[in-house]
Amino acid sequence: RGAPNRAVYAATKAALDATGGGTANSVETDTENGATYEVEVTKPDGSTVDVRLDEQYRVVVIEGDAEDSTAE
């Protein structure tokens, strides 16, 4: 479920702005929590979060990724 290149760039920029920097690990389309895009970001402190963005690249929610990895 990849996003088009222009959307990937815009979503990555918005997510990194929201987290204060870091590294975007993946960008995909998403429907959870009313979001359009989900960007997984490793923040400068080493923690990983999922940044969910709407179609205008505004933050819907930022969720910690660590808890989710054990939920399955």
Coordinates of N, CA and C in Angstrom, one line a residue:
R1 N 0.8 -1.2 0.0 CA 0.0 0.0 0.0 C 0.9 1.2 0.0
G2 N 1.7 1.3 -0.9 CA 2.6 2.5 -1.0 C 1.9 3.7 -1.5
A3 N 2.4 4.9 -1.1 CA 1.9 6.2 -1.6 C 2.7 6.7 -2.7
P4 N 2.0 7.5 -3.6 CA 2.8 8.1 -4.7 C 4.0 9.0 -4.2
N5 N 5.0 9.1 -5.0 CA 6.2 9.8 -4.6 C 6.0 11.2 -4.0
R6 N 5.2 12.0 -4.6 CA 5.0 13.4 -4.1 C 4.3 13.3 -2.7
A7 N 3.4 12.3 -2.5 CA 2.8 12.2 -1.2 C 3.8 11.7 -0.2
V8 N 4.7 10.8 -0.6 CA 5.7 10.2 0.3 C 6.6 11.4 0.8
Y9 N 7.0 12.2 -0.1 CA 7.8 13.4 0.3 C 7.1 14.3 1.3
A10 N 5.9 14.7 1.0 CA 5.1 15.6 1.8 C 4.8 14.9 3.2
A11 N 4.4 13.7 3.2 CA 4.1 13.0 4.4 C 5.4 12.8 5.3
T12 N 6.5 12.5 4.7 CA 7.7 12.4 5.4 C 8.1 13.7 6.0
K13 N 8.0 14.8 5.3 CA 8.4 16.1 5.8 C 7.5 16.5 7.0
A14 N 6.2 16.3 6.8 CA 5.2 16.6 7.9 C 5.5 15.8 9.2
A15 N 5.8 14.5 9.0 CA 6.0 13.6 10.1 C 7.3 14.0 10.9
L16 N 8.4 14.3 10.1 CA 9.6 14.7 10.7 C 9.5 16.0 11.4
D17 N 8.7 17.0 10.8 CA 8.5 18.2 11.5 C 7.8 18.0 12.8
A18 N 6.8 17.1 12.8 CA 6.0 16.8 14.0 C 6.8 16.1 15.1
T19 N 7.8 15.3 14.8 CA 8.6 14.6 15.8 C 9.9 15.3 16.1
G20 N 10.2 16.5 15.5 CA 11.4 17.2 15.8 C 12.6 16.5 15.1
G21 N 12.4 15.9 14.0 CA 13.5 15.2 13.3 C 13.5 13.7 13.5
G22 N 14.6 13.1 13.0 CA 14.7 11.7 13.1 C 14.8 11.1 11.7
T23 N 14.4 9.8 11.5 CA 14.5 9.1 10.3 C 13.2 8.5 10.0
A24 N 12.6 8.7 8.8 CA 11.4 8.1 8.3 C 11.8 6.7 7.8
N25 N 11.2 5.7 8.4 CA 11.5 4.3 8.0 C 10.5 3.8 6.9
S26 N 9.3 4.2 7.0 CA 8.3 3.8 6.0 C 7.2 4.8 5.9
V27 N 6.6 4.8 4.7 CA 5.4 5.7 4.5 C 4.4 4.8 3.8
E28 N 3.2 4.8 4.3 CA 2.1 4.0 3.6 C 0.8 4.7 3.8
T29 N -0.2 4.3 2.9 CA -1.5 4.8 3.1 C -2.1 4.1 4.3
D30 N -3.1 4.8 4.9 CA -3.6 4.3 6.2 C -5.0 4.8 6.3
T31 N -5.9 4.0 7.0 CA -7.2 4.5 7.3 C -7.5 4.5 8.8
E32 N -6.6 4.1 9.6 CA -6.8 4.0 11.0 C -6.9 5.4 11.6
N33 N -7.8 5.6 12.5 CA -8.0 6.9 13.2 C -8.3 8.1 12.3
G34 N -8.9 7.8 11.1 CA -9.3 8.8 10.1 C -8.1 9.3 9.4
A35 N -7.0 8.7 9.4 CA -5.7 9.1 8.8 C -5.7 8.7 7.3
T36 N -4.9 9.4 6.5 CA -4.7 9.0 5.1 C -3.3 8.4 4.9
Y37 N -2.3 8.9 5.7 CA -1.0 8.3 5.6 C -0.5 8.0 7.0
E38 N 0.4 6.9 7.0 CA 1.1 6.6 8.2 C 2.6 6.6 7.9
V39 N 3.4 7.3 8.8 CA 4.8 7.4 8.6 C 5.4 6.8 9.9
E40 N 6.3 5.8 9.8 CA 7.0 5.3 10.9 C 8.3 6.0 11.0
V41 N 8.5 6.6 12.2 CA 9.7 7.5 12.4 C 10.5 7.0 13.6
T42 N 11.8 6.9 13.4 CA 12.7 6.7 14.5 C 13.2 8.1 14.9
K43 N 12.8 8.5 16.1 CA 13.1 9.9 16.6 C 14.6 10.0 17.0
P44 N 15.1 11.2 17.1 CA 16.5 11.4 17.5 C 16.9 10.7 18.8
D45 N 15.9 10.4 19.7 CA 16.3 9.7 20.9 C 16.3 8.2 20.8
G46 N 16.0 7.7 19.6 CA 16.0 6.3 19.3 C 14.7 5.6 19.4
S47 N 13.7 6.3 19.9 CA 12.3 5.7 20.0 C 11.6 5.7 18.7
T48 N 10.7 4.8 18.5 CA 10.0 4.7 17.2 C 8.5 5.0 17.4
V49 N 8.0 5.8 16.5 CA 6.6 6.2 16.6 C 5.9 6.1 15.2
D50 N 4.6 5.9 15.2 CA 3.8 6.0 14.0 C 3.1 7.3 14.0
V51 N 3.4 8.1 12.9 CA 2.7 9.4 12.8 C 1.7 9.3 11.7
R52 N 0.4 9.5 12.2 CA -0.7 9.4 11.2 C -1.1 10.8 10.8
L53 N -1.3 10.9 9.5 CA -1.6 12.2 8.9 C -2.8 12.2 8.1
D54 N -3.5 13.3 8.0 CA -4.7 13.4 7.1 C -4.3 13.7 5.7
E55 N -5.3 13.9 4.8 CA -5.0 14.1 3.4 C -4.3 15.4 3.1
Q56 N -4.3 16.3 4.1 CA -3.6 17.6 4.0 C -2.3 17.6 4.7
Y57 N -1.8 16.4 5.2 CA -0.6 16.2 5.9 C -0.5 16.8 7.2
R58 N -1.7 16.9 7.9 CA -1.8 17.4 9.2 C -1.8 16.2 10.2
V59 N -1.2 16.3 11.3 CA -1.1 15.2 12.2 C -2.4 14.9 12.8
V60 N -2.8 13.6 12.7 CA -4.0 13.1 13.3 C -3.7 12.6 14.7
V61 N -2.6 11.8 14.8 CA -2.2 11.2 16.1 C -0.7 10.7 15.9
I62 N 0.0 10.8 17.0 CA 1.4 10.2 17.0 C 1.3 9.1 18.1
E63 N 1.6 7.8 17.7 CA 1.5 6.7 18.6 C 2.9 6.1 18.7
G64 N 3.2 5.7 20.0 CA 4.4 4.9 20.2 C 4.3 3.6 19.5
D65 N 5.4 3.1 18.9 CA 5.3 1.9 18.1 C 5.7 0.7 19.0
A66 N 6.3 0.8 20.1 CA 6.8 -0.3 21.0 C 5.6 -1.1 21.5
E67 N 4.6 -0.5 22.0 CA 3.5 -1.3 22.5 C 2.8 -2.1 21.5
D68 N 2.7 -1.6 20.3 CA 1.9 -2.3 19.2 C 2.6 -3.5 18.7
S69 N 4.0 -3.6 18.9 CA 4.7 -4.7 18.3 C 4.4 -6.0 19.1
T70 N 3.9 -5.9 20.3 CA 3.6 -7.1 21.1 C 2.1 -7.4 21.2
A71 N 1.3 -6.6 20.5 CA -0.1 -6.8 20.6 C -0.7 -7.9 19.7
E72 N 0.1 -8.5 18.9 CA -0.4 -9.5 18.0 C -0.3 -10.8 18.7

